[in-house]
mmCIF file of C-alpha atoms in Angstrom:
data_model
loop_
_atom_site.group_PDB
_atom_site.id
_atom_site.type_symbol
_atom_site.label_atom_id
_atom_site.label_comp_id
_atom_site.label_asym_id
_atom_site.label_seq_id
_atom_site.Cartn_x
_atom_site.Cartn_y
_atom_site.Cartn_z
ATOM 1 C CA UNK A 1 77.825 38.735 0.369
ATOM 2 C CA UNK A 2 76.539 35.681 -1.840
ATOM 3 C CA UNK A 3 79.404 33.005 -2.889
ATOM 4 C CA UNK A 4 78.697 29.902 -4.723
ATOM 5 C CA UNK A 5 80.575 26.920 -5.115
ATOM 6 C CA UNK A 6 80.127 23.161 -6.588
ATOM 7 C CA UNK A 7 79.087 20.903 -3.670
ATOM 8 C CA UNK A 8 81.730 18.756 -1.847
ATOM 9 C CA UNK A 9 81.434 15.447 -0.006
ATOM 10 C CA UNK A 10 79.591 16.062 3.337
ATOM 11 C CA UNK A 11 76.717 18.767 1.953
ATOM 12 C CA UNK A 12 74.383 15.733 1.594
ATOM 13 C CA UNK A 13 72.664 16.853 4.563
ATOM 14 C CA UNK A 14 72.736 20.991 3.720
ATOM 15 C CA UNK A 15 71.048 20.024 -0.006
ATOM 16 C CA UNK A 16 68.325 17.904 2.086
ATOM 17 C CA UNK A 17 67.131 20.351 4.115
ATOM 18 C CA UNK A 18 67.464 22.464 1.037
ATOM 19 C CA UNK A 19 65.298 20.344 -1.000
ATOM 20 C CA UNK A 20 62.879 19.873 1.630
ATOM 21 C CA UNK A 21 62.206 23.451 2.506
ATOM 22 C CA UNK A 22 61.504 23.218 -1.615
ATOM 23 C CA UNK A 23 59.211 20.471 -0.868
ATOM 24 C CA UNK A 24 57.368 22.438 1.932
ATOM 25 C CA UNK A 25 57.211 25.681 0.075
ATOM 26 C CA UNK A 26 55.374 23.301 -2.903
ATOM 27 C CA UNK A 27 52.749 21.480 -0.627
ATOM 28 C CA UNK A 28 54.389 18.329 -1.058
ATOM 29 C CA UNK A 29 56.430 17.447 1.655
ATOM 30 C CA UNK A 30 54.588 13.794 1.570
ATOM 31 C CA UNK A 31 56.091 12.924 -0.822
ATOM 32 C CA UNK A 32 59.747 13.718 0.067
ATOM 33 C CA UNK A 33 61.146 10.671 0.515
ATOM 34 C CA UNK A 34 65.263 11.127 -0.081
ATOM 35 C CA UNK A 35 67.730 11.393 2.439
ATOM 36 C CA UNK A 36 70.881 13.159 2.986
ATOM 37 C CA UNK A 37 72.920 9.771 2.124
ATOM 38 C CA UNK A 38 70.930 9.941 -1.304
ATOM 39 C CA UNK A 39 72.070 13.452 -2.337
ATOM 40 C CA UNK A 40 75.854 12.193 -1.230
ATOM 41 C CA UNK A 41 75.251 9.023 -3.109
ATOM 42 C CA UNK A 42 74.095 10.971 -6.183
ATOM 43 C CA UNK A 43 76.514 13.734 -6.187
ATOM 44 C CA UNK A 44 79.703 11.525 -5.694
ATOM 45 C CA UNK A 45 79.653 8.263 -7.408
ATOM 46 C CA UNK A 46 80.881 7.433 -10.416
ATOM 47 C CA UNK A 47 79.514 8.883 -13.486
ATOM 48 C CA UNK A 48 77.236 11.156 -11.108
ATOM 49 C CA UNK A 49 73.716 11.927 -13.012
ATOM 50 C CA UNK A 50 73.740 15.045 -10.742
ATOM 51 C CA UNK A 51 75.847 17.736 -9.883
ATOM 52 C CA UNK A 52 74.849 20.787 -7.596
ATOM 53 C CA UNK A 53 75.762 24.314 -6.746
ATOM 54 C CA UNK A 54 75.722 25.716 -3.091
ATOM 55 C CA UNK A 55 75.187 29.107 -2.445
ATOM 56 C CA UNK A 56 76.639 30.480 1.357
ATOM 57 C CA UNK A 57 75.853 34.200 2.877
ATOM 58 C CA UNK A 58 78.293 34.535 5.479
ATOM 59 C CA UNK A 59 79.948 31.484 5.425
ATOM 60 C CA UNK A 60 76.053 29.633 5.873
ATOM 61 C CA UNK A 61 74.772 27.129 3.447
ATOM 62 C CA UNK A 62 71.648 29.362 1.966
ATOM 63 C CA UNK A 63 70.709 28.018 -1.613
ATOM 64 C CA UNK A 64 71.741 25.487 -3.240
ATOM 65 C CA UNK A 65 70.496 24.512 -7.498
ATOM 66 C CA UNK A 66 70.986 20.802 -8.542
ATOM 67 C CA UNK A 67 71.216 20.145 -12.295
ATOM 68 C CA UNK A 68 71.831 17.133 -14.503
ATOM 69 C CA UNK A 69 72.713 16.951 -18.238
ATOM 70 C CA UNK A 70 70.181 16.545 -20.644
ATOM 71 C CA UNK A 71 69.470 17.000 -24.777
ATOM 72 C CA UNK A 72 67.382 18.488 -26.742
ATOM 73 C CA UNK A 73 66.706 16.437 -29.708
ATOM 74 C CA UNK A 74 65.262 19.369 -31.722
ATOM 75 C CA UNK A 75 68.441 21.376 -31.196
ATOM 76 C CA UNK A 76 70.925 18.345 -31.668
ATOM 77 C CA UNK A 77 72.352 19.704 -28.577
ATOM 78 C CA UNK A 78 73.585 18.931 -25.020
ATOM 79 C CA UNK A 79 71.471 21.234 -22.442
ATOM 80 C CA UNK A 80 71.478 21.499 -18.855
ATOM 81 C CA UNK A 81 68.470 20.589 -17.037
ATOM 82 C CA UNK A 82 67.897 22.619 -13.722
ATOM 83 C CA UNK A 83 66.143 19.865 -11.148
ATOM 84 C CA UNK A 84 65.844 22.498 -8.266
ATOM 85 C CA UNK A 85 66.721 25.983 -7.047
ATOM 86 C CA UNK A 86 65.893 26.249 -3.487
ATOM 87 C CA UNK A 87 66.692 28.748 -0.736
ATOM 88 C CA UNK A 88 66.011 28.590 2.511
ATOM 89 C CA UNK A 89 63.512 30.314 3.972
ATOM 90 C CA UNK A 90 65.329 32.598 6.643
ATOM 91 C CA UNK A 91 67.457 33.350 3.557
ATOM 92 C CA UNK A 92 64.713 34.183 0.660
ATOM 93 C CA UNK A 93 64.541 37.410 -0.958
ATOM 94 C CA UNK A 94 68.376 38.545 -0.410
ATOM 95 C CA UNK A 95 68.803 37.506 -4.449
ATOM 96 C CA UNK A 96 70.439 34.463 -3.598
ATOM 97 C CA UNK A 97 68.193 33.045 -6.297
ATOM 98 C CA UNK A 98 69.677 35.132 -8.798
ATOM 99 C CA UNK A 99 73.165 34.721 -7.665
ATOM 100 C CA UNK A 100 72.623 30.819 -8.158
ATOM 101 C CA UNK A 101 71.553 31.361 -11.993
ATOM 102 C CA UNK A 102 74.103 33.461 -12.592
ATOM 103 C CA UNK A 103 76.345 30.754 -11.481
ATOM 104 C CA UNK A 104 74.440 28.395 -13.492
ATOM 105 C CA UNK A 105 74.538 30.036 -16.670
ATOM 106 C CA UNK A 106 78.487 30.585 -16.339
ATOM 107 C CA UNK A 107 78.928 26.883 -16.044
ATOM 108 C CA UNK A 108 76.500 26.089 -18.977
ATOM 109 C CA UNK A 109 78.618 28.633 -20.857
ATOM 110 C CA UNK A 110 81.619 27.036 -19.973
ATOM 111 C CA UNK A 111 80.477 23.576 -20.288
ATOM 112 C CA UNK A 112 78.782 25.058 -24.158
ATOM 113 C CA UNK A 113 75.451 23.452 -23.584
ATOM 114 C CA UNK A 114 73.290 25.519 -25.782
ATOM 115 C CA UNK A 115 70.491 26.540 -22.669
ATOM 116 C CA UNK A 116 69.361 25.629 -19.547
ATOM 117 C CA UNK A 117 66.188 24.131 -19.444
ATOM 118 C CA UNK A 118 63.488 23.783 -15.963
ATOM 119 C CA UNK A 119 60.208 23.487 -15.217
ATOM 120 C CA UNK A 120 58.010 26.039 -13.085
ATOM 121 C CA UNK A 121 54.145 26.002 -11.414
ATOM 122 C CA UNK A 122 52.133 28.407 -13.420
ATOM 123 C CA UNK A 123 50.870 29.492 -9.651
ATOM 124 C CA UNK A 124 54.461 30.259 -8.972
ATOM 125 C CA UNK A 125 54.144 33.695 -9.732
ATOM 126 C CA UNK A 126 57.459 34.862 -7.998
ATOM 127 C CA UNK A 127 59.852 32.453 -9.758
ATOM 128 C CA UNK A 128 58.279 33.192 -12.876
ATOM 129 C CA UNK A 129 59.120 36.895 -12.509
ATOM 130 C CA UNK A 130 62.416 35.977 -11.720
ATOM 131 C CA UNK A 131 62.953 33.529 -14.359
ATOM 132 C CA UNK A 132 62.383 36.109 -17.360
ATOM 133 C CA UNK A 133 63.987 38.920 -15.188
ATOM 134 C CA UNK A 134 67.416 36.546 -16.170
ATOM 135 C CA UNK A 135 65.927 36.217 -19.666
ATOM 136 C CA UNK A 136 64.230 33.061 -19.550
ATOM 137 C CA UNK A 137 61.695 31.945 -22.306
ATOM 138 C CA UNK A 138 58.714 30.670 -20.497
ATOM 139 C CA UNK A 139 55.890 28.484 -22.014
ATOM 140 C CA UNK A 140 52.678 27.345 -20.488
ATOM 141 C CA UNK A 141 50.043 24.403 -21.243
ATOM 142 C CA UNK A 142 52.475 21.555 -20.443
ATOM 143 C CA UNK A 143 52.277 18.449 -18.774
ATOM 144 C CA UNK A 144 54.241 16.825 -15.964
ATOM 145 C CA UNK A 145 53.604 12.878 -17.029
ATOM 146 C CA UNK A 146 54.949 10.132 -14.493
ATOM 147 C CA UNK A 147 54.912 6.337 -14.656
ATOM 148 C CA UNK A 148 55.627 5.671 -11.264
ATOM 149 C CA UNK A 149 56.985 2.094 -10.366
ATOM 150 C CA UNK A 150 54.289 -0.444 -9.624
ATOM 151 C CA UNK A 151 52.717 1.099 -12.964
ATOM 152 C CA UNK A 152 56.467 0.912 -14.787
ATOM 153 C CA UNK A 153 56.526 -2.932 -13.560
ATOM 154 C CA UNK A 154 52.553 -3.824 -14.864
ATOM 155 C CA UNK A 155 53.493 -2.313 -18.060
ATOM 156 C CA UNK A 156 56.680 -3.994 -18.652
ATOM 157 C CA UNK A 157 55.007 -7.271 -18.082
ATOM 158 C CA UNK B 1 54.326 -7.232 -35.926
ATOM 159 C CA UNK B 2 55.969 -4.663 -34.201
ATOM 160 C CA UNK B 3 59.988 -4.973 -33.376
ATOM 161 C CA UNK B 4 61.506 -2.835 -30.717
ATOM 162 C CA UNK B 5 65.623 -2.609 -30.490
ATOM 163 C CA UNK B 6 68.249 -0.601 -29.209
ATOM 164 C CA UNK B 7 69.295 1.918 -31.536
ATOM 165 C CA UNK B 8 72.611 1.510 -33.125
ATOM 166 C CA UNK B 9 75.131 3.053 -35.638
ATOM 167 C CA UNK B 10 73.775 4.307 -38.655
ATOM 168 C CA UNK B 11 70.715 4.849 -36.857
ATOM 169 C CA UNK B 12 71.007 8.757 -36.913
ATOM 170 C CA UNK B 13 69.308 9.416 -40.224
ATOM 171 C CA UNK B 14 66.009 6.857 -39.267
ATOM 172 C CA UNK B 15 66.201 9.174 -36.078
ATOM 173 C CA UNK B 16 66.578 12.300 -37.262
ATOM 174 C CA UNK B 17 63.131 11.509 -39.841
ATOM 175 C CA UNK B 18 61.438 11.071 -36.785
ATOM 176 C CA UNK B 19 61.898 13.830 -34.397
ATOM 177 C CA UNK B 20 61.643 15.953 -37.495
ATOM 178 C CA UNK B 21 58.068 14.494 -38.326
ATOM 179 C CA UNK B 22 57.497 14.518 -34.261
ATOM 180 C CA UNK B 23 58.372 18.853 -34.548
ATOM 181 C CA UNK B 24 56.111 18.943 -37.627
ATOM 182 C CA UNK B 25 52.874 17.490 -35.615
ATOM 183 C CA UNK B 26 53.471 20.039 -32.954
ATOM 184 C CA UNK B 27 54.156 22.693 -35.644
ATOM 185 C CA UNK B 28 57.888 23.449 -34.698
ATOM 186 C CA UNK B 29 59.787 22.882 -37.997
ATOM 187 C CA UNK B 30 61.367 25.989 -37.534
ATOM 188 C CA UNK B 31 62.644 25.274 -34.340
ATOM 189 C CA UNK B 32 64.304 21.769 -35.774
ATOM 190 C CA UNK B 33 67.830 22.331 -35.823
ATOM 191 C CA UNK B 34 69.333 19.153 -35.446
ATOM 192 C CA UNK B 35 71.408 17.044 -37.984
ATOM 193 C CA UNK B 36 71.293 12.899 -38.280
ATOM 194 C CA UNK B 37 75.655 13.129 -37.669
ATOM 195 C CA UNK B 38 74.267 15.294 -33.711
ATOM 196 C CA UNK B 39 71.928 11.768 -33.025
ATOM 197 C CA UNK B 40 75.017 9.745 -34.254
ATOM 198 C CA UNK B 41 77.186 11.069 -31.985
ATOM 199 C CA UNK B 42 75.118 12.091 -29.251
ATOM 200 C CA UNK B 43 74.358 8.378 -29.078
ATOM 201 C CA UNK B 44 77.738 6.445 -28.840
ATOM 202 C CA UNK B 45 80.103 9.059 -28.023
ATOM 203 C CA UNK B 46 81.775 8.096 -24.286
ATOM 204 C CA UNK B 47 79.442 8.444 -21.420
ATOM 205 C CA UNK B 48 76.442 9.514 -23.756
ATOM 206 C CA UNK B 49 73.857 11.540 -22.820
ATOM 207 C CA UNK B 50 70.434 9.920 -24.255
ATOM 208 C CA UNK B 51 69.864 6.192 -25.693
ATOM 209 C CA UNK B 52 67.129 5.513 -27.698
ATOM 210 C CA UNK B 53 64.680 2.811 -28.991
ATOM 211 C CA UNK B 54 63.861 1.989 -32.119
ATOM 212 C CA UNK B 55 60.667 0.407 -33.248
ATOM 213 C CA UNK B 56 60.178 -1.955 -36.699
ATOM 214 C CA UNK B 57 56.997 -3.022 -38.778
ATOM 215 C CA UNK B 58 58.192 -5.535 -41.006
ATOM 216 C CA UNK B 59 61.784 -4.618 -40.784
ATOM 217 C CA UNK B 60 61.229 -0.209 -41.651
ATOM 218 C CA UNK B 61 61.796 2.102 -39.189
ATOM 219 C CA UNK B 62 58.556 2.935 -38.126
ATOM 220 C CA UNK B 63 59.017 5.077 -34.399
ATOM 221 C CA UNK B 64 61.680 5.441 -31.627
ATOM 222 C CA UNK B 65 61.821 6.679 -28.036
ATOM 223 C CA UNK B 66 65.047 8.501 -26.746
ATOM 224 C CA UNK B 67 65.557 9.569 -23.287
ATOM 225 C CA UNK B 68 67.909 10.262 -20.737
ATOM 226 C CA UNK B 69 68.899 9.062 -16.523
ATOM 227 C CA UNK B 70 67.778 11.841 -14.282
ATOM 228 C CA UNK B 71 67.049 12.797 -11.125
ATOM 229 C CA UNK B 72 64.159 12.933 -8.757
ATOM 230 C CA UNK B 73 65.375 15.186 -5.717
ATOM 231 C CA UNK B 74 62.245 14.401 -4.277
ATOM 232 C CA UNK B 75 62.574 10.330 -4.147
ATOM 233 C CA UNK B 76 66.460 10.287 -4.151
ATOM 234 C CA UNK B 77 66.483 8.437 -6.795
ATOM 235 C CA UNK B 78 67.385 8.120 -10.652
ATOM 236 C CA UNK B 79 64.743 7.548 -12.843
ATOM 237 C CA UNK B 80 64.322 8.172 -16.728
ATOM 238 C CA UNK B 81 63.437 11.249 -18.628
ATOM 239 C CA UNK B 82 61.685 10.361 -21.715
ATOM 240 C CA UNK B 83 62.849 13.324 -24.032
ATOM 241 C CA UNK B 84 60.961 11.586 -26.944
ATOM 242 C CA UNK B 85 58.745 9.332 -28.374
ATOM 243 C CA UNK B 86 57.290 9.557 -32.252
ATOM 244 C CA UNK B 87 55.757 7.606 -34.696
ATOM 245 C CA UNK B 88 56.235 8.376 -38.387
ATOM 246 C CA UNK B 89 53.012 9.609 -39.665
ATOM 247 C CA UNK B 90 52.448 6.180 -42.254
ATOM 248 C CA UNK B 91 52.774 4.398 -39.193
ATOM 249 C CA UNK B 92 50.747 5.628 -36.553
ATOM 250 C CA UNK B 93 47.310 4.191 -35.473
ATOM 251 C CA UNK B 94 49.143 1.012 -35.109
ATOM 252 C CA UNK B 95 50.351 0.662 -31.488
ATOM 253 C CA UNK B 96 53.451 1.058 -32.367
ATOM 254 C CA UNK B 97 53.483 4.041 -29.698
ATOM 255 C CA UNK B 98 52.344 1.550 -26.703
ATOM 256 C CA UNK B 99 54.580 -0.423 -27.527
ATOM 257 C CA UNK B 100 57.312 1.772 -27.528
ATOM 258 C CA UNK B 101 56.229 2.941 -23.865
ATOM 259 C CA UNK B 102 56.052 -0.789 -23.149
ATOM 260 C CA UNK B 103 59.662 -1.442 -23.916
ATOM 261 C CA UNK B 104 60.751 1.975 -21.904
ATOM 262 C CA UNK B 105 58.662 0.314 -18.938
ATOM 263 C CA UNK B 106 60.918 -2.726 -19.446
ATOM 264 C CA UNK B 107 64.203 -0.845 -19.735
ATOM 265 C CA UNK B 108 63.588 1.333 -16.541
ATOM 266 C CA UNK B 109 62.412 -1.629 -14.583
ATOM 267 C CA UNK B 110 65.951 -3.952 -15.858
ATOM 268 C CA UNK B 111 67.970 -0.206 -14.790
ATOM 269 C CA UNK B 112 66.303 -0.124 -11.356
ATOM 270 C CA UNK B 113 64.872 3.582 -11.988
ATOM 271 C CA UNK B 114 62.519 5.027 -9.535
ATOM 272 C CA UNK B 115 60.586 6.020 -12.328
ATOM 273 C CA UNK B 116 59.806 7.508 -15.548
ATOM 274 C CA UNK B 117 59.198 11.023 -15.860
ATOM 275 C CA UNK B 118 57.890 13.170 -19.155
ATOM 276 C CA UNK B 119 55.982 16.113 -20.482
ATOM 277 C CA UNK B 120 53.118 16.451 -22.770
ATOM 278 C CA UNK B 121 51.538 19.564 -24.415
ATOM 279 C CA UNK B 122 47.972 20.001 -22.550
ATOM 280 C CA UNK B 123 46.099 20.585 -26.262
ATOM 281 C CA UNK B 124 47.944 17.141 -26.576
ATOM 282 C CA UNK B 125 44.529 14.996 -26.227
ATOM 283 C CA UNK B 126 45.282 11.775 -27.869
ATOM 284 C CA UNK B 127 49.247 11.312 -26.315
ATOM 285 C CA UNK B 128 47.344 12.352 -23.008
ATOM 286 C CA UNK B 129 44.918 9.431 -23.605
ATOM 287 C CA UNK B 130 47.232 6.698 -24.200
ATOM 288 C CA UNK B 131 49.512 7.815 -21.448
ATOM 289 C CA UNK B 132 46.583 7.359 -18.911
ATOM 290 C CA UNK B 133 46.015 4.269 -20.129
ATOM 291 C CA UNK B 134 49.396 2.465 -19.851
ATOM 292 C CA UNK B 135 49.078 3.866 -16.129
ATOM 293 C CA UNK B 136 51.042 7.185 -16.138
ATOM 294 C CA UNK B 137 49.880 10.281 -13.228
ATOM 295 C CA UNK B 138 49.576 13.372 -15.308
ATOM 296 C CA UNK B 139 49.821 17.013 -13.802
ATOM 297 C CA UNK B 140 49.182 20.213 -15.464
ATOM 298 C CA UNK B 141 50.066 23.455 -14.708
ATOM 299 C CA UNK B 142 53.871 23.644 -15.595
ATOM 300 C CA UNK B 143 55.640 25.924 -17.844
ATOM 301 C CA UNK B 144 58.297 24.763 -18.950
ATOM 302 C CA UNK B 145 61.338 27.590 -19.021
ATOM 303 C CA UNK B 146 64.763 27.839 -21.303
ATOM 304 C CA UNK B 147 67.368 30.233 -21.079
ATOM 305 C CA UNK B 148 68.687 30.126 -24.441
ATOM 306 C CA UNK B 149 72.362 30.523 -25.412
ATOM 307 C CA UNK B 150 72.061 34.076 -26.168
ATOM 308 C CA UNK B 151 70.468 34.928 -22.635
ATOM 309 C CA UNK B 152 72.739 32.385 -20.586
ATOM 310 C CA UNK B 153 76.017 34.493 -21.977
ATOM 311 C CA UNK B 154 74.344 37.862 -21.028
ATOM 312 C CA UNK B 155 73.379 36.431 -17.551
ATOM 313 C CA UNK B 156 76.819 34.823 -16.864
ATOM 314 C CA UNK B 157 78.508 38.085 -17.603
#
């Protein structure tokens, strides 16, 4: 049995070993730098950017998918943007995945944003089956650009 | 001389010109849906989702930049998603672009954001040129996935 519910106060630490068993599975667990007090930060301020789902399989945080509103401009639209869907590994392959989309697409429906909107590795073969098993429209050939802060601050000058 | 401003009020219709000429360059006029009233009140309705910047040449309209706060799970930190950034085609080969990035730089530094984070089309030669050179990382291999409205009801069901 999957259930999913919206995080509460005190699952900052769940959603970072979450997010770093994401970061592991991706190769790029150097440069995971946020800590549980970030996620709890995040999540529970005012005006939160984020929001997240948790997943639990016998009463056991498994999954978790953190999203944040975004826009698309050629839609004139509010969309959600999925940051992450991570499960952990001792967990994976029990469609806990698929039981966190699910969820996500009910509260995109309910909050009428007109799609969900993420980002997947072309080498990520498995998510990619997954993602347009649930109907997703996938398109290659684009580019993850960053301007990362020293390079933010020598432009700005 | 080239201006950069906020956007304000009666700015939808000088927006909406230029993400329409922005979907024309990457030949997606028929997947331009949006109206100048969705910029108008996407911008200064409470708690709105994107901002945007505005550049002048001699006092026209000549390119903006609109983007949204985000998320990096990774860095536990905001940092800005750059949804946008176009140049009306009379105006381009001018800078105007650079300095549009230049301002964003400037805005994300004043907001205390981790970073700012964008995508470009890999065919994309020229953007991916001038993004280099004002300092931005740029990885490939993404795909970039949407679960339109249509797909989001039959997966929520």
């Amino acid at each position: 049995m999957i259930a999913i519910r919206a995080a509460r106060p005190g699952d900052g630490p769940a959603l970072h070993a979450m997010v770093e068993a994401l970061a592991d599975s991706h190769g790029h667990l150097d440069s995971f730098e946020a800590s549980p007090e970030d996620y709890e930060r995040a999540l529970f301020e005012d005006h939160p950017v984020i929001s997240a789902l948790i997943a639990e399989t016998d009463g056991q945080a498994a999954g978790c998918a953190i999203w944040n509103r975004s826009y698309s401009t050629f839609r004139g639209r509010q969309v959600m943007y999925l940051q992450d869907i991570s499960v952990l590994p001792a967990f994976r392959r029990r469609g806990v995945a698929r039981a966190l989309l699910k969820a996500i697409a009910g509260l995109a429906v309910e909050k009428s944003f007109a799609a969900v909107d993420w980002l997947v590795m072309d080498w990520n073969e498995a998510g990619r089956r997954l993602y347009e098993s649930v109907g997703a429209e996938i398109e290659g050939g684009n580019c993850f650009c960053r301007l990362n802060g020293p390079a933010m601050e020598r432009l700005a000058r």
